[in-house]
Amino acid sequence: MNRLSLFGLLRLVINRDLMLAMRRRADVLTTLIFFVMVVSLFPLGVGPELGMLRKMAPGVVWVAALLASMLSLGRMFSADYLDGTLEQMLLAPQSLSVLVLGKILAHWMLSGLPLVLMAPVLGLQFDMSVQSLWVLIASLLLGTPVLSMIGAVGAALTLGLRGGGVLVSLLVLPLCIPVLIFGTGAVEAVASGMSVASHLSLLGALLVLALVFTPWVTAQALRISME
Amino acid sequence: MTINWFKYSAPSTFYGLAGKLVPWFAWLSAILFATGLYIGFFVAPTDAVQSEAYRIIFIHVPASIMSMFLYLIMAGYAALGLVFNTRLSSMMASALAPTGALFAFISLWTGALWGKPMWGAWWVWDARLTSELILLFLYFGFIALHASIDDPRRADRASALLAILGSVNVPIIYFSVKWWNTLHQGSTVKFTGTSMHVAMQQAMFITLTACWLYAIAITLARVRSIILERERNTQWVDELPEVRS
């Protein structure tokens, strides 16, 4: 048996998760439709005034993205847990952290990336300027992976628990607040003519920090849950 | 003579020690609360800017400090339990959580009462208020996760990991005043001289100590119940006089 390189392993896990998801496309679409619906509900709730909507847009899009990413967290490990694949992953000689990182990246491609691509269309509904839209995309690109990573820890901790879906939101949402603050802060900064560099840098810093620590923490959480 | 440093890390010995300590801490706390509040309400002068409303700080400030410290202590105990697999540390962590949540809630509540006359609003979305609210959510998350796992061992370890993750948030709370430009006044108590009247300082530090002692007393009392609950199948619990009768 030839030994897999780390990148090979990562690609293998990502390909596997993507292929599994492509066989059940409805799951991916549900998250995206939920995101679009939540964002579209806000104008109906607060009124169609464009000035106010423009001001609210980054916050609304970001909160909706946060909620949508919570929705799909339960799926990250549960299928593998139920059919025993996860146990095999824990026993595998390869690093569990890298396996987990692969699963997180696949989860982001399926639940985060579609939101990022959809966000500009929703931004137009709120009459955002082109410049703001670009910053919104950049902040979502930097921020949504962090949501997936923090969410992975919560998903691993609540694996196989009753009422896990609500519980995972309770655990993860408070930890995601800094991402929300800097993400919306960047869009608001560009709308009021200030520099976005500081907000995007902080988001990038959170991304790097999460990239380094959360796969390992998630792996530990999985070990605790699977004992 | 050699000292057995780990004697009281066993729940069976700690149970008795905690039982002896609780009344001491509880009474000391009650006396200090009475003194601190007396000085705070009758001796300390009226504030030049905030008039009588400032007197809320004798509860508000200790409660805020305690809510943050207790989270760190809880995370510390949880980490000890996770690393060394000591049962008592995890029990202490779960005994601390409700008290910490209580202090966070008191801090928010009294803050709202102070905010109404001072800022004209019960609640403003200032960084410190928001962080305190997030801290309360973190306590809720810890308690909820612990409560929803039936196996106590897994519950301890899982919530320990969560507590350590959440403790990243506590420094953010502390530095939030500097990070965001906000309505909340900066800290008045500094290590190099303060702008407060001596009686105000004394009252605040006495109530802070009282809160510490209260937290210790209530945690020890709660950890005794947790020990009894978890060790109910052991022989030493059966032999306790309060269990037999």
Short mmCIF file of C-alpha atoms in Angstrom, two decimals:
data_model
loop_
_atom_site.label_atom_id
_atom_site.label_comp_id
_atom_site.label_asym_id
_atom_site.label_seq_id
_atom_site.Cartn_x
_atom_site.Cartn_y
_atom_site.Cartn_z
CA MET A 1 0.00 0.00 0.00
CA ASN A 2 1.44 3.32 -0.95
CA ARG A 3 1.36 6.03 1.67
CA LEU A 4 -0.79 9.02 0.94
CA SER A 5 0.67 12.48 1.12
CA LEU A 6 -1.22 14.97 3.27
CA PHE A 7 -2.53 16.79 0.23
CA GLY A 8 -3.55 13.54 -1.40
CA LEU A 9 -5.44 12.60 1.73
CA LEU A 10 -7.11 16.00 1.88
CA ARG A 11 -8.17 15.76 -1.77
CA LEU A 12 -9.48 12.26 -1.21
CA VAL A 13 -11.71 13.29 1.69
CA ILE A 14 -12.97 16.38 -0.11
CA ASN A 15 -13.75 14.43 -3.31
CA ARG A 16 -15.57 11.77 -1.34
CA ASP A 17 -17.73 14.26 0.56
CA LEU A 18 -18.49 16.25 -2.58
CA MET A 19 -19.49 13.10 -4.45
CA LEU A 20 -21.76 11.99 -1.62
CA ALA A 21 -23.36 15.42 -1.54
CA MET A 22 -23.85 15.49 -5.30
CA ARG A 23 -25.90 12.32 -5.00
CA ARG A 24 -28.24 14.15 -2.66
CA ARG A 25 -28.37 17.61 -4.18
CA ALA A 26 -31.55 18.56 -2.37
CA ASP A 27 -29.61 18.99 0.91
CA VAL A 28 -27.30 21.57 -0.61
CA LEU A 29 -30.14 23.40 -2.30
CA THR A 30 -32.21 23.54 0.90
CA THR A 31 -29.52 25.56 2.68
CA LEU A 32 -29.24 27.96 -0.23
CA ILE A 33 -33.01 28.41 -0.52
CA PHE A 34 -33.23 28.99 3.24
CA PHE A 35 -30.59 31.73 2.90
CA VAL A 36 -32.46 33.43 0.05
CA MET A 37 -35.76 33.20 1.92
CA VAL A 38 -34.49 34.65 5.19
CA VAL A 39 -32.89 37.59 3.38
CA SER A 40 -36.05 38.20 1.34
CA LEU A 41 -38.21 38.19 4.45
CA PHE A 42 -36.49 41.25 5.93
CA PRO A 43 -37.85 43.83 3.47
CA LEU A 44 -41.32 42.37 4.05
CA GLY A 45 -40.82 42.75 7.79
CA VAL A 46 -39.34 46.25 7.97
CA GLY A 47 -40.81 47.93 4.88
CA PRO A 48 -39.57 48.62 1.36
CA GLU A 49 -37.74 51.91 2.03
CA LEU A 50 -34.53 51.70 -0.02
CA GLY A 51 -32.47 53.97 2.22
CA MET A 52 -33.06 51.80 5.25
CA LEU A 53 -32.64 48.56 3.33
CA ARG A 54 -29.29 49.70 1.96
CA LYS A 55 -28.14 50.37 5.51
CA MET A 56 -29.35 47.02 6.80
CA ALA A 57 -28.14 44.92 3.89
CA PRO A 58 -24.71 43.74 5.16
CA GLY A 59 -26.12 42.79 8.55
CA VAL A 60 -29.09 40.97 7.07
CA VAL A 61 -26.98 39.02 4.59
CA TRP A 62 -24.43 38.11 7.25
CA VAL A 63 -26.99 37.00 9.86
CA ALA A 64 -28.80 34.94 7.23
CA ALA A 65 -25.50 33.34 6.19
CA LEU A 66 -24.77 32.56 9.85
CA LEU A 67 -28.16 30.91 10.34
CA ALA A 68 -27.92 29.01 7.05
CA SER A 69 -24.52 27.63 7.99
CA MET A 70 -25.95 26.45 11.35
CA LEU A 71 -28.64 24.58 9.44
CA SER A 72 -26.23 22.30 7.64
CA LEU A 73 -23.85 21.64 10.55
CA GLY A 74 -25.76 18.58 11.72
CA ARG A 75 -24.95 16.84 8.44
CA MET A 76 -21.21 17.30 8.71
CA PHE A 77 -20.52 14.15 10.74
CA SER A 78 -23.89 12.49 11.37
CA ALA A 79 -24.07 10.30 8.22
CA ASP A 80 -20.51 9.05 8.74
CA TYR A 81 -21.26 8.49 12.40
CA LEU A 82 -24.36 6.42 11.70
CA ASP A 83 -22.81 4.12 9.09
CA GLY A 84 -19.57 3.62 11.01
CA THR A 85 -17.27 5.47 8.59
CA LEU A 86 -16.29 7.90 11.32
CA GLU A 87 -15.08 5.07 13.53
CA GLN A 88 -12.86 3.86 10.70
CA MET A 89 -11.50 7.40 10.28
CA LEU A 90 -10.63 7.51 13.97
CA LEU A 91 -8.79 4.19 13.65
CA ALA A 92 -7.00 5.17 10.44
CA PRO A 93 -3.22 5.63 10.62
CA GLN A 94 -3.55 9.01 8.89
CA SER A 95 -3.88 12.19 10.91
CA LEU A 96 -7.44 12.71 12.08
CA SER A 97 -6.97 16.48 12.00
CA VAL A 98 -6.27 16.39 8.27
CA LEU A 99 -9.29 14.16 7.67
CA VAL A 100 -11.40 16.59 9.66
CA LEU A 101 -9.96 19.56 7.75
CA GLY A 102 -10.97 17.84 4.52
CA LYS A 103 -14.51 17.35 5.77
CA ILE A 104 -14.67 20.99 6.90
CA LEU A 105 -13.46 22.25 3.51
CA ALA A 106 -15.97 20.06 1.70
CA HIS A 107 -18.71 21.33 4.00
CA TRP A 108 -17.72 24.90 3.23
CA MET A 109 -17.76 24.27 -0.52
CA LEU A 110 -21.27 22.87 -0.20
CA SER A 111 -22.82 25.30 2.27
CA GLY A 112 -20.56 28.39 2.39
CA LEU A 113 -19.47 28.90 -1.20
CA PRO A 114 -23.02 28.84 -2.67
CA LEU A 115 -23.99 31.55 -0.17
CA VAL A 116 -21.02 33.69 -1.21
CA LEU A 117 -21.99 33.35 -4.87
CA MET A 118 -25.63 34.12 -4.13
CA ALA A 119 -24.95 37.11 -1.88
CA PRO A 120 -24.38 39.73 -4.66
CA VAL A 121 -27.78 38.93 -6.18
CA LEU A 122 -29.41 39.43 -2.80
CA GLY A 123 -27.34 42.57 -2.28
CA LEU A 124 -28.92 44.01 -5.44
CA GLN A 125 -32.35 43.44 -3.89
CA PHE A 126 -31.20 45.77 -1.15
CA ASP A 127 -29.83 48.35 -3.61
CA MET A 128 -26.21 48.00 -2.51
CA SER A 129 -23.54 49.79 -4.55
CA VAL A 130 -21.14 47.77 -6.69
CA GLN A 131 -18.23 48.66 -4.43
CA SER A 132 -20.09 47.45 -1.35
CA LEU A 133 -21.01 44.23 -3.14
CA TRP A 134 -17.34 43.45 -3.82
CA VAL A 135 -16.46 44.03 -0.18
CA LEU A 136 -19.44 41.90 0.87
CA ILE A 137 -18.16 39.04 -1.31
CA ALA A 138 -14.63 39.44 0.07
CA SER A 139 -15.83 39.46 3.69
CA LEU A 140 -18.06 36.42 3.11
CA LEU A 141 -15.21 34.59 1.38
CA LEU A 142 -12.97 35.17 4.39
CA GLY A 143 -15.69 34.70 7.00
CA THR A 144 -17.81 31.72 5.96
CA PRO A 145 -14.91 29.22 6.22
CA VAL A 146 -14.48 30.35 9.83
CA LEU A 147 -18.17 29.65 10.44
CA SER A 148 -17.73 26.13 9.05
CA MET A 149 -14.65 25.55 11.20
CA ILE A 150 -16.15 26.75 14.48
CA GLY A 151 -19.33 24.92 13.57
CA ALA A 152 -17.37 21.70 13.08
CA VAL A 153 -16.31 21.79 16.75
CA GLY A 154 -19.92 22.21 17.82
CA ALA A 155 -21.09 19.46 15.47
CA ALA A 156 -18.44 17.09 16.82
CA LEU A 157 -19.30 17.86 20.45
CA THR A 158 -23.04 17.28 19.95
CA LEU A 159 -22.62 14.15 17.81
CA GLY A 160 -25.45 11.70 18.38
CA LEU A 161 -27.19 13.74 21.08
CA ARG A 162 -30.92 14.22 21.24
CA GLY A 163 -31.91 17.74 20.19
CA GLY A 164 -28.43 18.19 18.74
CA GLY A 165 -29.60 20.65 16.09
CA VAL A 166 -30.74 23.36 18.47
CA LEU A 167 -27.93 22.66 20.90
CA VAL A 168 -25.25 23.14 18.27
CA SER A 169 -26.62 26.61 17.46
CA LEU A 170 -26.60 27.48 21.15
CA LEU A 171 -22.94 26.48 21.41
CA VAL A 172 -21.66 27.88 18.15
CA LEU A 173 -23.54 31.16 17.58
CA PRO A 174 -21.88 33.07 20.47
CA LEU A 175 -18.45 32.02 19.23
CA CYS A 176 -19.26 33.27 15.72
CA ILE A 177 -20.08 36.81 16.84
CA PRO A 178 -16.60 38.28 16.13
CA VAL A 179 -16.84 37.05 12.53
CA LEU A 180 -20.23 38.72 12.20
CA ILE A 181 -18.94 42.00 13.66
CA PHE A 182 -15.91 42.26 11.40
CA GLY A 183 -17.77 40.98 8.35
CA THR A 184 -20.53 43.55 8.53
CA GLY A 185 -18.04 46.15 9.75
CA ALA A 186 -16.09 45.86 6.50
CA VAL A 187 -19.16 46.51 4.33
CA GLU A 188 -20.31 49.38 6.53
CA ALA A 189 -16.83 50.90 6.38
CA VAL A 190 -16.77 50.96 2.59
CA ALA A 191 -20.31 52.35 2.49
CA SER A 192 -19.23 55.28 4.65
CA GLY A 193 -16.04 55.83 2.66
CA MET A 194 -13.51 54.43 5.11
CA SER A 195 -10.77 51.88 4.62
CA VAL A 196 -11.83 48.24 4.76
CA ALA A 197 -8.29 46.96 5.28
CA SER A 198 -8.51 46.68 9.07
CA HIS A 199 -11.75 44.68 9.06
CA LEU A 200 -10.65 42.35 6.31
CA SER A 201 -7.26 41.86 7.99
CA LEU A 202 -8.96 40.91 11.25
CA LEU A 203 -11.22 38.50 9.39
CA GLY A 204 -8.15 37.03 7.73
CA ALA A 205 -6.49 36.70 11.12
CA LEU A 206 -9.54 34.85 12.47
CA LEU A 207 -9.44 32.59 9.42
CA VAL A 208 -5.77 31.71 9.96
CA LEU A 209 -6.31 31.16 13.68
CA ALA A 210 -9.31 28.92 13.03
CA LEU A 211 -7.49 27.04 10.27
CA VAL A 212 -4.64 26.19 12.64
CA PHE A 213 -6.62 25.22 15.73
CA THR A 214 -10.14 24.07 14.89
CA PRO A 215 -9.27 20.87 12.93
CA TRP A 216 -7.29 19.65 15.91
CA VAL A 217 -9.95 20.70 18.44
CA THR A 218 -12.64 19.05 16.30
CA ALA A 219 -10.57 15.86 16.16
CA GLN A 220 -10.33 15.89 19.98
CA ALA A 221 -14.07 16.51 20.25
CA LEU A 222 -14.75 13.57 17.93
CA ARG A 223 -12.57 11.33 20.08
CA ILE A 224 -14.49 12.42 23.19
CA SER A 225 -17.84 11.82 21.49
CA MET A 226 -16.90 8.42 20.07
CA GLU A 227 -15.42 6.91 23.23
CA MET B 1 6.64 13.75 57.83
CA THR B 2 5.41 13.67 54.28
CA ILE B 3 2.34 15.57 53.28
CA ASN B 4 -0.14 13.90 50.98
CA TRP B 5 -0.86 16.79 48.63
CA PHE B 6 -3.55 14.90 46.79
CA LYS B 7 -5.56 13.93 49.84
CA TYR B 8 -8.38 16.36 49.09
CA SER B 9 -8.50 15.65 45.38
CA ALA B 10 -10.56 12.56 46.13
CA PRO B 11 -14.29 13.32 46.24
CA SER B 12 -14.74 11.23 49.39
CA THR B 13 -12.33 13.35 51.48
CA PHE B 14 -13.21 16.63 49.81
CA TYR B 15 -16.88 16.12 50.62
CA GLY B 16 -16.19 16.37 54.36
CA LEU B 17 -13.77 19.29 54.01
CA ALA B 18 -16.24 21.25 51.85
CA GLY B 19 -18.97 20.62 54.41
CA LYS B 20 -16.81 22.15 57.14
CA LEU B 21 -15.79 25.17 55.02
CA VAL B 22 -19.19 26.19 53.66
CA PRO B 23 -20.57 27.86 56.86
CA TRP B 24 -17.35 29.87 57.35
CA PHE B 25 -17.41 31.30 53.85
CA ALA B 26 -21.16 31.85 53.95
CA TRP B 27 -21.11 33.80 57.23
CA LEU B 28 -18.04 35.84 56.29
CA SER B 29 -19.71 36.70 53.01
CA ALA B 30 -22.93 37.79 54.76
CA ILE B 31 -21.02 40.01 57.21
CA LEU B 32 -18.94 41.61 54.45
CA PHE B 33 -22.02 42.19 52.30
CA ALA B 34 -23.70 43.98 55.21
CA THR B 35 -20.63 46.15 55.91
CA GLY B 36 -19.93 46.87 52.25
CA LEU B 37 -23.49 47.86 51.48
CA TYR B 38 -23.71 49.97 54.65
CA ILE B 39 -20.63 51.94 53.67
CA GLY B 40 -21.84 52.11 50.09
CA PHE B 41 -25.28 53.44 50.88
CA PHE B 42 -24.75 55.55 54.01
CA VAL B 43 -21.07 56.54 54.28
CA ALA B 44 -19.95 57.05 50.68
CA PRO B 45 -20.68 60.58 49.41
CA THR B 46 -23.01 61.40 46.54
CA ASP B 47 -21.29 61.47 43.16
CA ALA B 48 -20.89 64.90 41.58
CA VAL B 49 -21.91 63.79 38.10
CA GLN B 50 -24.13 60.75 38.54
CA SER B 51 -25.74 61.72 41.91
CA GLU B 52 -27.28 58.74 43.73
CA ALA B 53 -27.56 56.45 40.70
CA TYR B 54 -23.87 55.57 40.83
CA ARG B 55 -24.46 53.47 43.98
CA ILE B 56 -25.40 50.58 41.74
CA ILE B 57 -21.66 49.98 41.22
CA PHE B 58 -21.42 48.33 44.62
CA ILE B 59 -23.30 45.40 43.12
CA HIS B 60 -22.71 45.90 39.40
CA VAL B 61 -18.91 46.08 39.34
CA PRO B 62 -18.28 43.07 41.64
CA ALA B 63 -20.84 41.03 39.70
CA SER B 64 -19.18 41.85 36.36
CA ILE B 65 -15.71 41.08 37.67
CA MET B 66 -16.92 37.81 39.20
CA SER B 67 -18.74 36.70 36.05
CA MET B 68 -15.52 37.00 34.03
CA PHE B 69 -13.20 35.53 36.66
CA LEU B 70 -15.51 32.59 37.33
CA TYR B 71 -15.53 31.71 33.64
CA LEU B 72 -11.75 31.56 33.61
CA ILE B 73 -11.69 29.52 36.83
CA MET B 74 -14.34 27.22 35.42
CA ALA B 75 -12.35 26.76 32.21
CA GLY B 76 -9.24 26.15 34.32
CA TYR B 77 -10.91 23.43 36.36
CA ALA B 78 -12.40 21.95 33.19
CA ALA B 79 -8.96 21.88 31.57
CA LEU B 80 -7.48 20.19 34.67
CA GLY B 81 -10.20 17.58 34.50
CA LEU B 82 -9.61 17.05 30.79
CA VAL B 83 -5.82 16.76 31.06
CA PHE B 84 -5.38 14.82 34.32
CA ASN B 85 -8.72 13.03 34.25
CA THR B 86 -9.49 14.06 37.84
CA ARG B 87 -13.14 13.66 38.69
CA LEU B 88 -13.27 16.44 41.25
CA SER B 89 -11.98 19.14 38.86
CA SER B 90 -14.78 18.43 36.40
CA MET B 91 -17.30 18.46 39.22
CA MET B 92 -15.97 21.86 40.35
CA ALA B 93 -16.31 23.19 36.80
CA SER B 94 -19.94 22.15 36.56
CA ALA B 95 -20.59 23.51 40.08
CA LEU B 96 -19.15 26.92 39.12
CA ALA B 97 -21.19 27.38 35.94
CA PRO B 98 -24.59 28.35 37.45
CA THR B 99 -22.98 30.86 39.83
CA GLY B 100 -21.06 32.45 36.97
CA ALA B 101 -24.23 32.67 34.91
CA LEU B 102 -26.03 34.25 37.87
CA PHE B 103 -23.34 36.93 38.23
CA ALA B 104 -23.42 37.66 34.49
CA PHE B 105 -27.18 38.05 34.70
CA ILE B 106 -26.98 40.35 37.76
CA SER B 107 -24.36 42.42 36.00
CA LEU B 108 -26.59 42.88 32.94
CA TRP B 109 -29.67 43.57 35.05
CA THR B 110 -28.07 46.19 37.30
CA GLY B 111 -26.37 47.67 34.23
CA ALA B 112 -29.78 48.18 32.65
CA LEU B 113 -31.09 49.82 35.83
CA TRP B 114 -28.12 52.20 35.78
CA GLY B 115 -28.35 52.82 32.05
CA LYS B 116 -31.92 54.11 32.17
CA PRO B 117 -31.21 57.28 34.24
CA MET B 118 -27.67 57.75 32.86
CA TRP B 119 -27.97 57.01 29.14
CA GLY B 120 -31.76 57.27 28.88
CA ALA B 121 -32.09 53.69 27.64
CA TRP B 122 -32.35 50.32 29.33
CA TRP B 123 -30.04 48.77 26.82
CA VAL B 124 -27.47 50.16 24.41
CA TRP B 125 -25.45 48.05 22.00
CA ASP B 126 -22.17 48.98 23.52
CA ALA B 127 -19.24 46.59 23.26
CA ARG B 128 -19.00 45.79 26.97
CA LEU B 129 -22.71 45.13 27.39
CA THR B 130 -22.70 42.95 24.32
CA SER B 131 -19.65 41.00 25.47
CA GLU B 132 -21.25 40.43 28.87
CA LEU B 133 -24.34 39.13 27.09
CA ILE B 134 -22.16 36.81 24.99
CA LEU B 135 -20.53 35.62 28.22
CA LEU B 136 -23.97 34.75 29.57
CA PHE B 137 -24.66 32.82 26.35
CA LEU B 138 -21.37 30.97 26.78
CA TYR B 139 -22.41 29.94 30.30
CA PHE B 140 -25.76 28.76 28.93
CA GLY B 141 -23.99 26.77 26.22
CA PHE B 142 -21.75 25.08 28.80
CA ILE B 143 -24.69 24.20 31.06
CA ALA B 144 -26.86 23.04 28.15
CA LEU B 145 -24.15 20.82 26.67
CA HIS B 146 -23.40 19.30 30.05
CA ALA B 147 -27.08 18.68 30.72
CA SER B 148 -27.82 17.04 27.38
CA ILE B 149 -25.14 14.34 27.61
CA ASP B 150 -26.22 11.44 29.81
CA ASP B 151 -22.82 9.85 30.37
CA PRO B 152 -21.18 12.10 33.01
CA ARG B 153 -17.67 11.31 31.81
CA ARG B 154 -18.37 12.32 28.24
CA ALA B 155 -20.36 15.34 29.48
CA ASP B 156 -17.39 16.54 31.54
CA ARG B 157 -14.91 16.17 28.71
CA ALA B 158 -17.11 17.66 26.00
CA SER B 159 -18.08 20.70 28.05
CA ALA B 160 -14.46 21.13 29.15
CA LEU B 161 -13.45 21.49 25.52
CA LEU B 162 -16.25 24.01 25.01
CA ALA B 163 -15.21 26.01 28.09
CA ILE B 164 -11.61 26.23 26.90
CA LEU B 165 -12.78 27.35 23.46
CA GLY B 166 -15.06 29.94 25.05
CA SER B 167 -12.34 31.32 27.32
CA VAL B 168 -10.83 32.83 24.17
CA ASN B 169 -13.76 35.20 24.46
CA VAL B 170 -12.94 36.53 27.93
CA PRO B 171 -9.89 38.59 26.88
CA ILE B 172 -11.99 40.03 24.05
CA ILE B 173 -14.44 41.22 26.69
CA TYR B 174 -11.70 42.88 28.65
CA PHE B 175 -10.07 44.59 25.70
CA SER B 176 -13.32 45.43 23.93
CA VAL B 177 -13.29 48.87 25.52
CA LYS B 178 -10.10 49.65 23.68
CA TRP B 179 -11.03 47.81 20.47
CA TRP B 180 -14.29 49.53 19.76
CA ASN B 181 -14.99 53.16 20.47
CA THR B 182 -17.99 53.01 22.75
CA LEU B 183 -20.36 54.69 25.11
CA HIS B 184 -19.25 52.75 28.15
CA GLN B 185 -16.97 54.70 30.45
CA GLY B 186 -13.43 53.39 30.72
CA SER B 187 -12.34 51.72 33.91
CA THR B 188 -12.02 54.04 36.88
CA VAL B 189 -10.08 51.62 39.05
CA LYS B 190 -6.48 51.68 37.95
CA PHE B 191 -3.41 50.32 39.62
CA THR B 192 -1.80 53.75 39.75
CA GLY B 193 -4.18 55.88 41.75
CA THR B 194 -7.89 56.16 41.09
CA SER B 195 -10.33 58.99 40.64
CA MET B 196 -12.71 57.52 43.23
CA HIS B 197 -13.47 58.63 46.75
CA VAL B 198 -11.87 56.43 49.43
CA ALA B 199 -15.20 55.33 50.94
CA MET B 200 -16.49 54.34 47.51
CA GLN B 201 -13.37 52.28 46.89
CA GLN B 202 -13.61 50.60 50.28
CA ALA B 203 -17.26 49.73 49.80
CA MET B 204 -16.60 48.31 46.35
CA PHE B 205 -13.68 46.17 47.44
CA ILE B 206 -15.62 44.88 50.46
CA THR B 207 -18.59 43.87 48.32
CA LEU B 208 -16.20 42.33 45.79
CA THR B 209 -14.67 40.20 48.55
CA ALA B 210 -18.15 39.32 49.75
CA CYS B 211 -19.04 38.16 46.23
CA TRP B 212 -15.89 36.01 46.11
CA LEU B 213 -16.76 34.38 49.43
CA TYR B 214 -20.36 33.89 48.35
CA ALA B 215 -19.20 32.23 45.11
CA ILE B 216 -16.85 29.93 47.05
CA ALA B 217 -19.54 28.99 49.60
CA ILE B 218 -22.23 28.29 47.04
CA THR B 219 -19.85 26.36 44.76
CA LEU B 220 -18.68 24.15 47.63
CA ALA B 221 -22.28 23.50 48.65
CA ARG B 222 -23.19 22.64 45.05
CA VAL B 223 -20.16 20.43 44.52
CA ARG B 224 -21.22 18.46 47.61
CA SER B 225 -24.56 17.71 45.99
CA ILE B 226 -22.84 16.76 42.73
CA ILE B 227 -20.46 14.43 44.60
CA LEU B 228 -23.38 12.75 46.35
CA GLU B 229 -25.25 12.36 43.07
CA ARG B 230 -22.32 10.94 41.12
CA GLU B 231 -20.97 8.69 43.89
CA ARG B 232 -24.32 7.43 45.07
CA ASN B 233 -23.35 3.84 44.30
CA THR B 234 -20.23 3.86 46.48
CA GLN B 235 -19.87 2.52 49.96
CA TRP B 236 -18.60 5.69 51.62
CA VAL B 237 -21.75 7.56 50.60
CA ASP B 238 -23.89 4.80 52.11
CA GLU B 239 -22.02 5.17 55.38
CA LEU B 240 -22.55 8.93 55.66
CA PRO B 241 -24.75 9.80 58.65
CA GLU B 242 -26.92 12.21 56.57
CA VAL B 243 -27.55 9.52 53.97
CA ARG B 244 -28.36 6.78 56.49
CA SER B 245 -30.99 8.64 58.43
#
